[in-house]
Each structure stands twice: as C-alpha cells, then as structure tokens.
Coordinates of C-alpha atoms in Angstrom, one line a residue:
Chain A
X1 CA 46.7 20.0 -26.0
X2 CA 43.9 21.5 -23.9
X3 CA 45.0 22.9 -20.7
X4 CA 42.9 24.6 -17.9
X5 CA 44.5 26.9 -15.4
X6 CA 43.2 28.3 -11.7
X7 CA 46.0 30.7 -11.0
X8 CA 44.1 31.3 -7.3
X9 CA 45.2 28.1 -5.2
X10 CA 43.3 29.5 -1.8
X11 CA 40.5 32.3 -1.6
X12 CA 38.6 33.4 1.3
X13 CA 35.2 35.4 1.2
X14 CA 33.0 36.7 4.1
X15 CA 29.9 34.9 4.9
X16 CA 27.1 36.6 2.9
X17 CA 29.7 38.4 0.5
X18 CA 30.4 37.6 -3.2
X19 CA 33.6 36.0 -4.8
X20 CA 34.8 35.2 -8.0
X21 CA 37.1 32.4 -8.8
X22 CA 39.3 32.5 -11.8
X23 CA 39.6 29.9 -14.8
X24 CA 41.7 30.6 -18.1
X25 CA 42.0 27.6 -20.6
X26 CA 43.8 26.8 -23.9
X27 CA 42.2 25.2 -26.8
X28 CA 42.5 25.5 -30.5
X29 CA 39.0 23.9 -30.8
X30 CA 35.9 26.2 -31.3
X31 CA 33.0 24.0 -29.9
X32 CA 33.6 22.8 -26.5
X33 CA 32.0 22.8 -22.8
X34 CA 32.8 24.4 -19.6
X35 CA 32.1 23.1 -16.0
X36 CA 32.8 24.1 -12.7
X37 CA 32.6 21.4 -10.1
X38 CA 32.8 21.6 -6.1
X39 CA 34.3 18.8 -3.9
X40 CA 33.5 19.5 -0.4
X41 CA 35.5 18.1 2.5
X42 CA 33.3 14.9 2.1
X43 CA 35.4 14.5 -1.1
X44 CA 32.1 14.2 -3.5
X45 CA 32.2 15.9 -6.6
X46 CA 29.3 18.1 -7.5
X47 CA 28.5 19.6 -10.5
X48 CA 28.1 23.6 -10.1
X49 CA 27.4 24.8 -13.3
X50 CA 28.0 24.4 -17.2
X51 CA 28.4 26.6 -20.2
X52 CA 28.1 25.5 -24.1
X53 CA 31.0 27.7 -25.7
X54 CA 28.7 28.7 -28.7
X55 CA 26.0 30.5 -26.2
X56 CA 27.3 33.9 -25.6
X57 CA 24.6 34.5 -22.6
X58 CA 26.7 33.6 -19.3
X59 CA 25.2 30.5 -17.3
X60 CA 23.5 31.0 -14.0
X61 CA 22.3 28.7 -11.1
X62 CA 20.8 30.6 -8.5
X63 CA 23.7 32.1 -6.4
X64 CA 26.4 30.9 -9.0
X65 CA 26.9 32.7 -12.4
X66 CA 29.9 32.7 -15.0
X67 CA 31.4 35.2 -17.0
X68 CA 32.6 33.3 -20.1
X69 CA 34.8 35.4 -22.3
X70 CA 35.6 33.1 -25.2
X71 CA 37.8 35.6 -27.0
X72 CA 40.0 35.8 -23.6
X73 CA 39.7 32.2 -22.9
X74 CA 38.3 32.9 -19.5
X75 CA 35.5 31.1 -17.5
X76 CA 35.3 32.7 -14.1
X77 CA 32.6 31.3 -11.2
X78 CA 30.9 34.1 -9.3
X79 CA 29.5 33.1 -5.9
X80 CA 27.0 35.6 -4.4
X81 CA 25.8 35.6 -1.0
X82 CA 28.1 33.3 0.2
X83 CA 27.3 30.7 2.7
X84 CA 29.1 28.5 5.1
X85 CA 28.1 25.4 2.8
X86 CA 30.1 26.8 0.0
X87 CA 33.4 26.2 1.5
X88 CA 34.9 23.5 -0.8
X89 CA 37.4 23.1 -3.5
X90 CA 36.1 24.5 -6.7
X91 CA 37.7 23.0 -10.0
X92 CA 37.1 24.3 -13.8
X93 CA 36.9 21.4 -16.2
X94 CA 37.1 21.6 -19.9
X95 CA 35.1 19.2 -22.4
X96 CA 36.2 19.3 -26.0
X97 CA 34.0 18.3 -28.9
X98 CA 35.7 14.9 -29.3
X99 CA 32.9 12.7 -28.0
X100 CA 35.2 10.9 -25.7
X101 CA 34.1 12.3 -22.6
X102 CA 37.3 13.4 -21.4
X103 CA 37.1 16.1 -18.7
X104 CA 40.3 18.2 -18.4
X105 CA 40.5 19.7 -15.1
X106 CA 42.4 22.9 -13.5
X107 CA 44.4 22.6 -10.1
X108 CA 41.6 23.5 -8.1
X109 CA 40.8 26.6 -6.0
X110 CA 40.0 25.9 -2.1
X111 CA 37.5 28.2 -1.0
X112 CA 36.9 29.6 2.7
X113 CA 34.1 31.2 4.0
X114 CA 34.3 33.0 7.1
X115 CA 31.4 33.6 9.4
Chain B
X1 CA 19.9 5.7 -3.4
X2 CA 23.2 6.2 -4.3
X3 CA 23.6 7.0 -7.9
X4 CA 27.2 6.2 -8.5
X5 CA 28.6 3.9 -5.7
X6 CA 31.8 2.8 -5.3
X7 CA 33.7 0.0 -2.9
X8 CA 35.7 0.1 -0.9
X9 CA 35.9 3.9 0.4
X10 CA 39.1 3.3 2.0
X11 CA 42.0 0.8 1.0
X12 CA 45.1 0.3 3.0
X13 CA 47.3 -2.3 1.5
X14 CA 50.9 -3.3 1.1
X15 CA 53.4 -2.7 -2.0
X16 CA 53.3 -5.6 -4.2
X17 CA 49.6 -6.6 -3.5
X18 CA 46.8 -6.4 -6.2
X19 CA 43.6 -4.8 -5.4
X20 CA 40.5 -4.0 -7.2
X21 CA 38.0 -1.0 -6.9
X22 CA 34.6 -1.5 -7.8
X23 CA 31.8 0.8 -9.4
X24 CA 28.2 0.5 -10.2
X25 CA 25.7 3.4 -11.3
X26 CA 21.9 3.0 -11.4
X27 CA 21.3 5.9 -13.6
X28 CA 21.1 3.9 -16.7
X29 CA 23.9 5.8 -18.3
X30 CA 26.2 4.5 -21.1
X31 CA 29.4 5.8 -20.4
X32 CA 31.4 5.4 -17.2
X33 CA 35.1 6.8 -16.0
X34 CA 38.0 6.2 -13.8
X35 CA 39.5 9.3 -12.5
X36 CA 43.0 9.8 -10.5
X37 CA 43.4 12.8 -7.6
X38 CA 46.8 13.0 -6.5
X39 CA 48.0 14.2 -3.2
X40 CA 48.2 17.8 -5.1
X41 CA 44.0 17.4 -5.6
X42 CA 44.7 17.1 -9.1
X43 CA 42.3 15.3 -11.1
X44 CA 43.2 13.3 -14.4
X45 CA 41.2 10.7 -16.2
X46 CA 42.4 7.2 -16.7
X47 CA 39.9 5.5 -18.6
X48 CA 36.4 5.5 -20.0
X49 CA 34.2 3.1 -21.3
X50 CA 31.2 3.5 -23.8
X51 CA 28.8 0.6 -23.6
X52 CA 31.3 -1.7 -22.5
X53 CA 33.7 -0.9 -24.8
X54 CA 37.1 1.2 -24.1
X55 CA 37.0 4.9 -25.7
X56 CA 39.7 6.6 -23.7
X57 CA 43.1 5.0 -22.1
X58 CA 45.5 7.6 -21.1
X59 CA 48.7 7.0 -20.3
X60 CA 48.4 4.8 -17.6
X61 CA 50.5 1.7 -16.4
X62 CA 49.4 -1.4 -17.8
X63 CA 49.2 -2.8 -13.9
X64 CA 45.9 -0.9 -14.2
X65 CA 43.3 -2.6 -16.2
X66 CA 39.5 -1.5 -16.1
X67 CA 36.7 -4.2 -16.6
X68 CA 33.2 -3.4 -17.7
X69 CA 31.0 -6.6 -17.2
X70 CA 28.1 -4.3 -18.2
X71 CA 27.1 -0.9 -18.6
X72 CA 26.3 -0.4 -15.1
X73 CA 29.6 -1.4 -13.7
X74 CA 33.3 -0.3 -14.5
X75 CA 35.7 -1.9 -12.3
X76 CA 39.5 -1.2 -11.8
X77 CA 42.1 -3.9 -10.7
X78 CA 45.5 -2.7 -9.9
X79 CA 48.4 -5.3 -9.8
X80 CA 51.7 -5.1 -8.0
X81 CA 50.8 -2.0 -6.0
X82 CA 53.4 0.7 -5.7
X83 CA 53.6 3.6 -3.3
X84 CA 52.7 6.1 -6.3
X85 CA 49.3 4.6 -6.5
X86 CA 48.3 6.2 -3.5
X87 CA 45.5 8.3 -4.3
X88 CA 42.3 9.1 -4.3
X89 CA 40.3 7.2 -7.3
X90 CA 37.1 8.3 -8.4
X91 CA 34.4 6.7 -10.6
X92 CA 31.9 8.8 -12.8
X93 CA 29.3 8.2 -15.1
X94 CA 27.5 10.2 -17.8
X95 CA 24.6 9.5 -20.2
X96 CA 26.4 10.1 -23.4
X97 CA 30.3 10.6 -23.9
X98 CA 30.2 14.1 -25.7
X99 CA 28.6 17.4 -25.4
X100 CA 27.1 19.5 -22.8
X101 CA 24.7 16.7 -22.0
X102 CA 27.8 15.1 -20.5
X103 CA 27.0 15.7 -17.0
X104 CA 29.5 13.6 -15.4
X105 CA 28.1 12.3 -11.7
X106 CA 30.8 11.1 -9.6
X107 CA 30.9 8.6 -6.9
X108 CA 32.3 9.4 -3.5
X109 CA 35.8 8.3 -4.2
X110 CA 38.1 5.2 -2.8
X111 CA 41.1 6.6 -0.8
X112 CA 44.0 4.2 -1.5
X113 CA 46.8 4.0 0.7
X114 CA 50.0 1.6 -0.5
X115 CA 52.2 1.2 2.5

C-alpha cells in the first residue's frame, strides 16, 4: 500500500525568506502523480502545485516550486519570498494510476510566517 | 459562485441521531468524493463516485451511506452517530478520476460535533 510521510509537523519562516517542506512517499507504482495542497485557517483545501512522476522537470507555480527526486521517493515544496498569507497547513498527496481518484495524504506540516 | 458547496458548515448533534451532509458542484465534473479529517488533521478518503457509480468505498462503517442522485450531487448520510464520528468532512470533485488532470476541488468542509 502507498504511504505518504511528512516528517515536519511544524515549520516557521521569516517573511520574504525561503522555506522547504519535506515529503517522502512509498510506492511500487511507476506511474503516479504528486500534489501539494494548502489548508489555511479557513479550512478550505487549495491546490498549490502538482507533478507527474514521468516528468523529470520540477513543477513551478510562481513562488512555489518542487524538488522531485523519483529514485529517492521525495517530493519537497519550496516557498520563496514567503508572505503572511502563506501561513497554513500544507499537505503532500499521492495519486496512483488506478483511475479511482484516491488521494493519499501525508500528516501535514503547519507553516508559520513571522513578520 | 462557489464551485463545490457543502451544507451545513457546522453540525452539532447528539449521539444516536441520524444526520446528512449535502454536497453540490457546479463544475460539470464526473467524479465526487468524501474525505474525513480527524482531530489530528489527518485526511482520509471515504467514498468516491464516478457518474453516479460508487468506485471507492474505503473501510467505513456501514452507518455511513453516500447517495448520488445525479452527477452534480453527492450527499453523505450518517446513522446512529457516535462520538468518534466527530470530524471535519470534506466533499471534493474532479473532472475525471485518474491522472494528473484529476485536480480535486474541495468544499469548505462540514465540522460535525457529536455530543
């Protein structure tokens, strides 16, 4: 069974600085997809960034980028120029190739942004 | 216009009662989901429907019964509520069930408190 692990329960960053959130996963599949979701205090789950496993190029979305290391089964999220609005819980998620849409989430990392 | 809307946002009820949570999406998506987020913020899928057909049924007590009257709606009915059912329940939808295009859009969640 696939698992997703986020080993950092909490992280903090100074406004305008860069922070990296870690995620590792375990799977025997070769084709899969990885996501980072953000959950601010409003509770709404918001997609931040996604990555196809077959793509070697790391995904980027404005200030958000990932470091995808397929062999190491690692999928970290880098937030550059952190803003107060980035404060939230961040979830790493795995989607396998079974075409059921079953997202498997990590435990989450709470990010605090200090002014 | 809210893409995925859940009602109610908050639900407080007594043990043993029966309650329903409604979910509607106006995105024209084919697949809808129910997730449960427990007190430790861990998110886990419960059910998934594709074109009104059940495709995921995780190990969920049969007191939980999803119902999809049409593609745009997926309701969750819970019988004989127990203290352990207290959680935040999220509805989500996606255009398709598999692949990177499976971007799941989440509702704002329903916080269920069983007293």
